[in-house]
């Protein structure tokens, strides 16, 4: 019997996550606002990013769907929810997404270096999807 995916999207999960994502877009952290100002409108290698985007059971800070790249900007709350973040990241990576994580401080102190890492990840391309048993 195949293992049941605990992160499988339930029928009404998207309906619950979408309004939450909209609220999160209205109140970005200063680091998220700064990074968004640099990646929006196809400014990075001409690729399209979305912010506070729903992917399955997760709301990710930034996503380039074409490159299967997720960028997370972590604040203090992520220190308390590291296990949940790890599970969510594993779920995304199992579906071929590459996940980059940056702290709020790093984005605010050196956004150019953060952009350089995003550019490098875009050039490398999506992760190879693991083989399913």
PDB file of N, CA and C in Angstrom, residues 20-111:
ATOM      1  N   UNK A  20      -5.478  33.836   3.189  1.00  0.00           N
ATOM      2  CA  UNK A  20      -4.340  34.105   4.080  1.00  0.00           C
ATOM      3  C   UNK A  20      -3.168  34.671   3.285  1.00  0.00           C
ATOM      4  N   UNK A  21      -2.905  34.111   2.099  1.00  0.00           N
ATOM      5  CA  UNK A  21      -1.823  34.612   1.245  1.00  0.00           C
ATOM      6  C   UNK A  21      -2.093  36.064   0.838  1.00  0.00           C
ATOM      7  N   UNK A  22      -3.341  36.367   0.527  1.00  0.00           N
ATOM      8  CA  UNK A  22      -3.695  37.759   0.160  1.00  0.00           C
ATOM      9  C   UNK A  22      -3.396  38.719   1.316  1.00  0.00           C
ATOM     10  N   UNK A  23      -3.762  38.312   2.525  1.00  0.00           N
ATOM     11  CA  UNK A  23      -3.491  39.161   3.702  1.00  0.00           C
ATOM     12  C   UNK A  23      -1.990  39.341   3.897  1.00  0.00           C
ATOM     13  N   UNK A  24      -1.233  38.273   3.679  1.00  0.00           N
ATOM     14  CA  UNK A  24       0.220  38.349   3.851  1.00  0.00           C
ATOM     15  C   UNK A  24       0.847  39.282   2.816  1.00  0.00           C
ATOM     16  N   UNK A  25       0.281  39.327   1.611  1.00  0.00           N
ATOM     17  CA  UNK A  25       0.803  40.245   0.587  1.00  0.00           C
ATOM     18  C   UNK A  25       0.574  41.706   0.974  1.00  0.00           C
ATOM     19  N   UNK A  26      -0.483  41.958   1.740  1.00  0.00           N
ATOM     20  CA  UNK A  26      -0.782  43.325   2.161  1.00  0.00           C
ATOM     21  C   UNK A  26       0.146  43.828   3.261  1.00  0.00           C
ATOM     22  N   UNK A  27       0.762  42.895   4.016  1.00  0.00           N
ATOM     23  CA  UNK A  27       1.625  43.276   5.140  1.00  0.00           C
ATOM     24  C   UNK A  27       2.977  42.574   5.067  1.00  0.00           C
ATOM     25  N   UNK A  28       3.791  42.914   4.081  1.00  0.00           N
ATOM     26  CA  UNK A  28       5.106  42.272   4.007  1.00  0.00           C
ATOM     27  C   UNK A  28       6.030  42.804   5.096  1.00  0.00           C
ATOM     28  N   UNK A  29       6.991  41.986   5.474  1.00  0.00           N
ATOM     29  CA  UNK A  29       8.029  42.473   6.377  1.00  0.00           C
ATOM     30  C   UNK A  29       8.896  43.453   5.586  1.00  0.00           C
ATOM     31  N   UNK A  30       9.671  44.299   6.256  1.00  0.00           N
ATOM     32  CA  UNK A  30      10.563  45.202   5.517  1.00  0.00           C
ATOM     33  C   UNK A  30      11.513  44.444   4.582  1.00  0.00           C
ATOM     34  N   UNK A  31      12.019  43.287   5.027  1.00  0.00           N
ATOM     35  CA  UNK A  31      12.925  42.503   4.176  1.00  0.00           C
ATOM     36  C   UNK A  31      12.190  41.969   2.951  1.00  0.00           C
ATOM     37  N   UNK A  32      10.967  41.478   3.139  1.00  0.00           N
ATOM     38  CA  UNK A  32      10.184  40.990   2.002  1.00  0.00           C
ATOM     39  C   UNK A  32       9.877  42.119   1.016  1.00  0.00           C
ATOM     40  N   UNK A  33       9.537  43.284   1.535  1.00  0.00           N
ATOM     41  CA  UNK A  33       9.247  44.426   0.663  1.00  0.00           C
ATOM     42  C   UNK A  33      10.487  44.816  -0.145  1.00  0.00           C
ATOM     43  N   UNK A  34      11.640  44.811   0.502  1.00  0.00           N
ATOM     44  CA  UNK A  34      12.884  45.153  -0.188  1.00  0.00           C
ATOM     45  C   UNK A  34      13.184  44.137  -1.286  1.00  0.00           C
ATOM     46  N   UNK A  35      13.108  42.855  -0.957  1.00  0.00           N
ATOM     47  CA  UNK A  35      13.399  41.839  -1.954  1.00  0.00           C
ATOM     48  C   UNK A  35      12.382  41.889  -3.091  1.00  0.00           C
ATOM     49  N   UNK A  36      11.112  42.094  -2.773  1.00  0.00           N
ATOM     50  CA  UNK A  36      10.086  42.191  -3.808  1.00  0.00           C
ATOM     51  C   UNK A  36      10.372  43.354  -4.763  1.00  0.00           C
ATOM     52  N   UNK A  37      10.867  44.458  -4.223  1.00  0.00           N
ATOM     53  CA  UNK A  37      11.180  45.608  -5.084  1.00  0.00           C
ATOM     54  C   UNK A  37      12.272  45.275  -6.093  1.00  0.00           C
ATOM     55  N   UNK A  38      13.076  44.251  -5.803  1.00  0.00           N
ATOM     56  CA  UNK A  38      14.182  43.872  -6.682  1.00  0.00           C
ATOM     57  C   UNK A  38      13.848  42.722  -7.628  1.00  0.00           C
ATOM     58  N   UNK A  39      12.839  41.900  -7.297  1.00  0.00           N
ATOM     59  CA  UNK A  39      12.543  40.747  -8.158  1.00  0.00           C
ATOM     60  C   UNK A  39      11.244  40.908  -8.950  1.00  0.00           C
ATOM     61  N   UNK A  40      10.420  41.864  -8.586  1.00  0.00           N
ATOM     62  CA  UNK A  40       9.127  42.001  -9.265  1.00  0.00           C
ATOM     63  C   UNK A  40       9.307  42.515 -10.689  1.00  0.00           C
ATOM     64  N   UNK A  41       8.290  42.351 -11.462  1.00  0.00           N
ATOM     65  CA  UNK A  41       8.248  42.873 -12.836  1.00  0.00           C
ATOM     66  C   UNK A  41       9.399  42.358 -13.700  1.00  0.00           C
ATOM     67  N   UNK A  42       9.740  41.094 -13.520  1.00  0.00           N
ATOM     68  CA  UNK A  42      10.738  40.426 -14.378  1.00  0.00           C
ATOM     69  C   UNK A  42      12.107  41.112 -14.373  1.00  0.00           C
ATOM     70  N   UNK A  43      12.501  41.703 -13.259  1.00  0.00           N
ATOM     71  CA  UNK A  43      13.776  42.428 -13.186  1.00  0.00           C
ATOM     72  C   UNK A  43      14.995  41.513 -13.119  1.00  0.00           C
ATOM     73  N   UNK A  44      14.802  40.271 -12.688  1.00  0.00           N
ATOM     74  CA  UNK A  44      15.927  39.345 -12.537  1.00  0.00           C
ATOM     75  C   UNK A  44      15.889  38.349 -13.695  1.00  0.00           C
ATOM     76  N   UNK A  45      16.805  38.496 -14.620  1.00  0.00           N
ATOM     77  CA  UNK A  45      16.925  37.616 -15.790  1.00  0.00           C
ATOM     78  C   UNK A  45      15.630  37.490 -16.578  1.00  0.00           C
ATOM     79  N   UNK A  46      14.745  38.456 -16.430  1.00  0.00           N
ATOM     80  CA  UNK A  46      13.496  38.440 -17.183  1.00  0.00           C
ATOM     81  C   UNK A  46      12.487  37.398 -16.727  1.00  0.00           C
ATOM     82  N   UNK A  47      12.676  36.819 -15.536  1.00  0.00           N
ATOM     83  CA  UNK A  47      11.742  35.798 -15.066  1.00  0.00           C
ATOM     84  C   UNK A  47      10.687  36.401 -14.146  1.00  0.00           C
ATOM     85  N   UNK A  48       9.548  35.744 -14.110  1.00  0.00           N
ATOM     86  CA  UNK A  48       8.400  36.216 -13.338  1.00  0.00           C
ATOM     87  C   UNK A  48       8.386  35.575 -11.951  1.00  0.00           C
ATOM     88  N   UNK A  49       8.323  36.395 -10.918  1.00  0.00           N
ATOM     89  CA  UNK A  49       8.172  35.921  -9.547  1.00  0.00           C
ATOM     90  C   UNK A  49       6.788  36.288  -9.038  1.00  0.00           C
ATOM     91  N   UNK A  50       6.264  35.445  -8.189  1.00  0.00           N
ATOM     92  CA  UNK A  50       5.037  35.732  -7.446  1.00  0.00           C
ATOM     93  C   UNK A  50       5.422  35.805  -5.979  1.00  0.00           C
ATOM     94  N   UNK A  51       4.647  36.554  -5.212  1.00  0.00           N
ATOM     95  CA  UNK A  51       4.939  36.597  -3.779  1.00  0.00           C
ATOM     96  C   UNK A  51       3.741  36.099  -2.991  1.00  0.00           C
ATOM     97  N   UNK A  52       4.060  35.513  -1.836  1.00  0.00           N
ATOM     98  CA  UNK A  52       3.053  34.873  -0.988  1.00  0.00           C
ATOM     99  C   UNK A  52       2.162  33.997  -1.864  1.00  0.00           C
ATOM    100  N   UNK A  53       2.817  33.051  -2.517  1.00  0.00           N
ATOM    101  CA  UNK A  53       2.177  32.183  -3.504  1.00  0.00           C
ATOM    102  C   UNK A  53       1.868  30.821  -2.890  1.00  0.00           C
ATOM    103  N   UNK A  54       0.686  30.315  -3.156  1.00  0.00           N
ATOM    104  CA  UNK A  54       0.256  29.025  -2.631  1.00  0.00           C
ATOM    105  C   UNK A  54       0.727  27.906  -3.553  1.00  0.00           C
ATOM    106  N   UNK A  55       1.458  26.959  -2.975  1.00  0.00           N
ATOM    107  CA  UNK A  55       1.868  25.738  -3.687  1.00  0.00           C
ATOM    108  C   UNK A  55       1.424  24.582  -2.811  1.00  0.00           C
ATOM    109  N   UNK A  56       0.441  23.842  -3.260  1.00  0.00           N
ATOM    110  CA  UNK A  56      -0.078  22.739  -2.457  1.00  0.00           C
ATOM    111  C   UNK A  56      -0.478  23.238  -1.085  1.00  0.00           C
ATOM    112  N   UNK A  57       0.082  22.652  -0.025  1.00  0.00           N
ATOM    113  CA  UNK A  57      -0.293  23.043   1.328  1.00  0.00           C
ATOM    114  C   UNK A  57       0.550  24.189   1.893  1.00  0.00           C
ATOM    115  N   UNK A  58       1.353  24.832   1.057  1.00  0.00           N
ATOM    116  CA  UNK A  58       2.295  25.835   1.547  1.00  0.00           C
ATOM    117  C   UNK A  58       2.049  27.202   0.916  1.00  0.00           C
ATOM    118  N   UNK A  59       2.332  28.230   1.684  1.00  0.00           N
ATOM    119  CA  UNK A  59       2.407  29.590   1.149  1.00  0.00           C
ATOM    120  C   UNK A  59       3.875  29.956   1.200  1.00  0.00           C
ATOM    121  N   UNK A  60       4.462  30.203   0.037  1.00  0.00           N
ATOM    122  CA  UNK A  60       5.888  30.534  -0.023  1.00  0.00           C
ATOM    123  C   UNK A  60       6.037  32.029  -0.227  1.00  0.00           C
ATOM    124  N   UNK A  61       7.143  32.594   0.268  1.00  0.00           N
ATOM    125  CA  UNK A  61       7.347  34.033   0.173  1.00  0.00           C
ATOM    126  C   UNK A  61       7.448  34.492  -1.282  1.00  0.00           C
ATOM    127  N   UNK A  62       8.315  33.840  -2.056  1.00  0.00           N
ATOM    128  CA  UNK A  62       8.503  34.193  -3.465  1.00  0.00           C
ATOM    129  C   UNK A  62       8.636  32.909  -4.270  1.00  0.00           C
ATOM    130  N   UNK A  63       8.088  32.919  -5.478  1.00  0.00           N
ATOM    131  CA  UNK A  63       8.162  31.726  -6.316  1.00  0.00           C
ATOM    132  C   UNK A  63       8.319  32.125  -7.775  1.00  0.00           C
ATOM    133  N   UNK A  64       9.263  31.493  -8.436  1.00  0.00           N
ATOM    134  CA  UNK A  64       9.379  31.563  -9.887  1.00  0.00           C
ATOM    135  C   UNK A  64       8.967  30.183 -10.374  1.00  0.00           C
ATOM    136  N   UNK A  65       7.726  30.061 -10.800  1.00  0.00           N
ATOM    137  CA  UNK A  65       7.185  28.751 -11.191  1.00  0.00           C
ATOM    138  C   UNK A  65       7.924  28.176 -12.389  1.00  0.00           C
ATOM    139  N   UNK A  66       8.286  29.009 -13.354  1.00  0.00           N
ATOM    140  CA  UNK A  66       8.960  28.519 -14.560  1.00  0.00           C
ATOM    141  C   UNK A  66      10.292  27.850 -14.226  1.00  0.00           C
ATOM    142  N   UNK A  67      10.999  28.377 -13.239  1.00  0.00           N
ATOM    143  CA  UNK A  67      12.296  27.816 -12.846  1.00  0.00           C
ATOM    144  C   UNK A  67      12.176  26.872 -11.646  1.00  0.00           C
ATOM    145  N   UNK A  68      10.948  26.703 -11.127  1.00  0.00           N
ATOM    146  CA  UNK A  68      10.712  25.884  -9.936  1.00  0.00           C
ATOM    147  C   UNK A  68      11.639  26.321  -8.797  1.00  0.00           C
ATOM    148  N   UNK A  69      11.673  27.641  -8.581  1.00  0.00           N
ATOM    149  CA  UNK A  69      12.507  28.223  -7.535  1.00  0.00           C
ATOM    150  C   UNK A  69      11.625  28.910  -6.495  1.00  0.00           C
ATOM    151  N   UNK A  70      11.851  28.571  -5.235  1.00  0.00           N
ATOM    152  CA  UNK A  70      11.168  29.197  -4.109  1.00  0.00           C
ATOM    153  C   UNK A  70      12.216  29.948  -3.303  1.00  0.00           C
ATOM    154  N   UNK A  71      11.893  31.180  -2.920  1.00  0.00           N
ATOM    155  CA  UNK A  71      12.777  31.984  -2.076  1.00  0.00           C
ATOM    156  C   UNK A  71      12.013  32.321  -0.803  1.00  0.00           C
ATOM    157  N   UNK A  72      12.596  31.944   0.325  1.00  0.00           N
ATOM    158  CA  UNK A  72      11.991  32.220   1.619  1.00  0.00           C
ATOM    159  C   UNK A  72      12.831  33.247   2.366  1.00  0.00           C
ATOM    160  N   UNK A  73      12.160  34.197   3.002  1.00  0.00           N
ATOM    161  CA  UNK A  73      12.811  35.203   3.825  1.00  0.00           C
ATOM    162  C   UNK A  73      12.380  34.923   5.257  1.00  0.00           C
ATOM    163  N   UNK A  74      13.319  34.459   6.069  1.00  0.00           N
ATOM    164  CA  UNK A  74      13.005  33.974   7.408  1.00  0.00           C
ATOM    165  C   UNK A  74      13.266  35.009   8.480  1.00  0.00           C
ATOM    166  N   UNK A  75      12.244  35.238   9.285  1.00  0.00           N
ATOM    167  CA  UNK A  75      12.373  36.101  10.452  1.00  0.00           C
ATOM    168  C   UNK A  75      12.508  35.261  11.708  1.00  0.00           C
ATOM    169  N   UNK A  76      12.305  35.877  12.852  1.00  0.00           N
ATOM    170  CA  UNK A  76      12.478  35.193  14.132  1.00  0.00           C
ATOM    171  C   UNK A  76      11.515  34.034  14.331  1.00  0.00           C
ATOM    172  N   UNK A  77      10.326  34.125  13.780  1.00  0.00           N
ATOM    173  CA  UNK A  77       9.348  33.050  13.959  1.00  0.00           C
ATOM    174  C   UNK A  77       9.875  31.721  13.428  1.00  0.00           C
ATOM    175  N   UNK A  78      10.742  31.774  12.429  1.00  0.00           N
ATOM    176  CA  UNK A  78      11.247  30.545  11.830  1.00  0.00           C
ATOM    177  C   UNK A  78      12.185  29.784  12.767  1.00  0.00           C
ATOM    178  N   UNK A  79      12.721  30.458  13.782  1.00  0.00           N
ATOM    179  CA  UNK A  79      13.514  29.753  14.784  1.00  0.00           C
ATOM    180  C   UNK A  79      12.635  28.821  15.606  1.00  0.00           C
ATOM    181  N   UNK A  80      11.372  29.212  15.802  1.00  0.00           N
ATOM    182  CA  UNK A  80      10.439  28.407  16.595  1.00  0.00           C
ATOM    183  C   UNK A  80       9.728  27.351  15.766  1.00  0.00           C
ATOM    184  N   UNK A  81       9.717  27.505  14.457  1.00  0.00           N
ATOM    185  CA  UNK A  81       8.995  26.544  13.623  1.00  0.00           C
ATOM    186  C   UNK A  81       9.926  25.848  12.634  1.00  0.00           C
ATOM    187  N   UNK A  82      11.154  25.599  13.049  1.00  0.00           N
ATOM    188  CA  UNK A  82      12.136  25.001  12.139  1.00  0.00           C
ATOM    189  C   UNK A  82      11.714  23.615  11.662  1.00  0.00           C
ATOM    190  N   UNK A  83      11.049  22.831  12.511  1.00  0.00           N
ATOM    191  CA  UNK A  83      10.607  21.508  12.087  1.00  0.00           C
ATOM    192  C   UNK A  83       9.560  21.618  10.979  1.00  0.00           C
ATOM    193  N   UNK A  84       8.603  22.525  11.145  1.00  0.00           N
ATOM    194  CA  UNK A  84       7.577  22.725  10.124  1.00  0.00           C
ATOM    195  C   UNK A  84       8.208  23.218   8.823  1.00  0.00           C
ATOM    196  N   UNK A  85       9.174  24.116   8.933  1.00  0.00           N
ATOM    197  CA  UNK A  85       9.868  24.627   7.743  1.00  0.00           C
ATOM    198  C   UNK A  85      10.600  23.497   7.014  1.00  0.00           C
ATOM    199  N   UNK A  86      11.234  22.613   7.778  1.00  0.00           N
ATOM    200  CA  UNK A  86      11.958  21.493   7.177  1.00  0.00           C
ATOM    201  C   UNK A  86      11.000  20.559   6.446  1.00  0.00           C
ATOM    202  N   UNK A  87       9.858  20.242   7.063  1.00  0.00           N
ATOM    203  CA  UNK A  87       8.865  19.377   6.421  1.00  0.00           C
ATOM    204  C   UNK A  87       8.333  20.013   5.136  1.00  0.00           C
ATOM    205  N   UNK A  88       8.042  21.291   5.211  1.00  0.00           N
ATOM    206  CA  UNK A  88       7.526  22.007   4.040  1.00  0.00           C
ATOM    207  C   UNK A  88       8.569  22.051   2.939  1.00  0.00           C
ATOM    208  N   UNK A  89       9.825  22.318   3.300  1.00  0.00           N
ATOM    209  CA  UNK A  89      10.900  22.359   2.311  1.00  0.00           C
ATOM    210  C   UNK A  89      11.088  20.983   1.678  1.00  0.00           C
ATOM    211  N   UNK A  90      11.056  19.926   2.477  1.00  0.00           N
ATOM    212  CA  UNK A  90      11.172  18.570   1.939  1.00  0.00           C
ATOM    213  C   UNK A  90      10.039  18.281   0.957  1.00  0.00           C
ATOM    214  N   UNK A  91       8.829  18.713   1.295  1.00  0.00           N
ATOM    215  CA  UNK A  91       7.669  18.502   0.419  1.00  0.00           C
ATOM    216  C   UNK A  91       7.887  19.222  -0.911  1.00  0.00           C
ATOM    217  N   UNK A  92       8.344  20.457  -0.846  1.00  0.00           N
ATOM    218  CA  UNK A  92       8.587  21.230  -2.074  1.00  0.00           C
ATOM    219  C   UNK A  92       9.706  20.602  -2.909  1.00  0.00           C
ATOM    220  N   UNK A  93      10.795  20.221  -2.257  1.00  0.00           N
ATOM    221  CA  UNK A  93      11.930  19.635  -2.981  1.00  0.00           C
ATOM    222  C   UNK A  93      11.563  18.293  -3.614  1.00  0.00           C
ATOM    223  N   UNK A  94      10.711  17.529  -2.960  1.00  0.00           N
ATOM    224  CA  UNK A  94      10.275  16.250  -3.530  1.00  0.00           C
ATOM    225  C   UNK A  94       9.482  16.460  -4.814  1.00  0.00           C
ATOM    226  N   UNK A  95       8.984  17.664  -5.007  1.00  0.00           N
ATOM    227  CA  UNK A  95       8.238  18.006  -6.215  1.00  0.00           C
ATOM    228  C   UNK A  95       9.073  18.814  -7.206  1.00  0.00           C
ATOM    229  N   UNK A  96      10.387  18.830  -6.964  1.00  0.00           N
ATOM    230  CA  UNK A  96      11.303  19.439  -7.917  1.00  0.00           C
ATOM    231  C   UNK A  96      11.613  20.904  -7.704  1.00  0.00           C
ATOM    232  N   UNK A  97      11.134  21.503  -6.627  1.00  0.00           N
ATOM    233  CA  UNK A  97      11.434  22.905  -6.355  1.00  0.00           C
ATOM    234  C   UNK A  97      12.773  23.032  -5.653  1.00  0.00           C
ATOM    235  N   UNK A  98      13.527  24.034  -6.019  1.00  0.00           N
ATOM    236  CA  UNK A  98      14.735  24.411  -5.299  1.00  0.00           C
ATOM    237  C   UNK A  98      14.294  25.493  -4.311  1.00  0.00           C
ATOM    238  N   UNK A  99      14.751  25.388  -3.071  1.00  0.00           N
ATOM    239  CA  UNK A  99      14.346  26.344  -2.034  1.00  0.00           C
ATOM    240  C   UNK A  99      15.582  27.072  -1.528  1.00  0.00           C
ATOM    241  N   UNK A 100      15.562  28.395  -1.650  1.00  0.00           N
ATOM    242  CA  UNK A 100      16.620  29.241  -1.085  1.00  0.00           C
ATOM    243  C   UNK A 100      16.052  29.932   0.148  1.00  0.00           C
ATOM    244  N   UNK A 101      16.843  29.977   1.223  1.00  0.00           N
ATOM    245  CA  UNK A 101      16.415  30.643   2.452  1.00  0.00           C
ATOM    246  C   UNK A 101      17.400  31.746   2.809  1.00  0.00           C
ATOM    247  N   UNK A 102      16.850  32.893   3.152  1.00  0.00           N
ATOM    248  CA  UNK A 102      17.653  34.032   3.590  1.00  0.00           C
ATOM    249  C   UNK A 102      17.014  34.611   4.844  1.00  0.00           C
ATOM    250  N   UNK A 103      17.835  35.083   5.762  1.00  0.00           N
ATOM    251  CA  UNK A 103      17.290  35.757   6.939  1.00  0.00           C
ATOM    252  C   UNK A 103      16.878  37.172   6.562  1.00  0.00           C
ATOM    253  N   UNK A 104      15.975  37.724   7.364  1.00  0.00           N
ATOM    254  CA  UNK A 104      15.584  39.125   7.169  1.00  0.00           C
ATOM    255  C   UNK A 104      16.812  40.027   7.171  1.00  0.00           C
ATOM    256  N   UNK A 105      17.714  39.770   8.134  1.00  0.00           N
ATOM    257  CA  UNK A 105      18.900  40.613   8.276  1.00  0.00           C
ATOM    258  C   UNK A 105      19.771  40.564   7.027  1.00  0.00           C
ATOM    259  N   UNK A 106      19.956  39.380   6.487  1.00  0.00           N
ATOM    260  CA  UNK A 106      20.801  39.248   5.294  1.00  0.00           C
ATOM    261  C   UNK A 106      20.211  40.025   4.123  1.00  0.00           C
ATOM    262  N   UNK A 107      18.903  39.909   3.934  1.00  0.00           N
ATOM    263  CA  UNK A 107      18.248  40.635   2.838  1.00  0.00           C
ATOM    264  C   UNK A 107      18.429  42.133   3.037  1.00  0.00           C
ATOM    265  N   UNK A 108      18.218  42.602   4.253  1.00  0.00           N
ATOM    266  CA  UNK A 108      18.299  44.040   4.504  1.00  0.00           C
ATOM    267  C   UNK A 108      19.728  44.572   4.458  1.00  0.00           C
ATOM    268  N   UNK A 109      20.692  43.761   4.856  1.00  0.00           N
ATOM    269  CA  UNK A 109      22.074  44.236   4.901  1.00  0.00           C
ATOM    270  C   UNK A 109      22.814  44.064   3.586  1.00  0.00           C
ATOM    271  N   UNK A 110      22.431  43.066   2.783  1.00  0.00           N
ATOM    272  CA  UNK A 110      23.178  42.803   1.548  1.00  0.00           C
ATOM    273  C   UNK A 110      22.272  42.234   0.464  1.00  0.00           C
ATOM    274  N   UNK A 111      21.277  43.012   0.067  1.00  0.00           N
ATOM    275  CA  UNK A 111      20.312  42.532  -0.913  1.00  0.00           C
ATOM    276  C   UNK A 111      20.982  42.196  -2.246  1.00  0.00           C
TER     277      UNK A 111
END
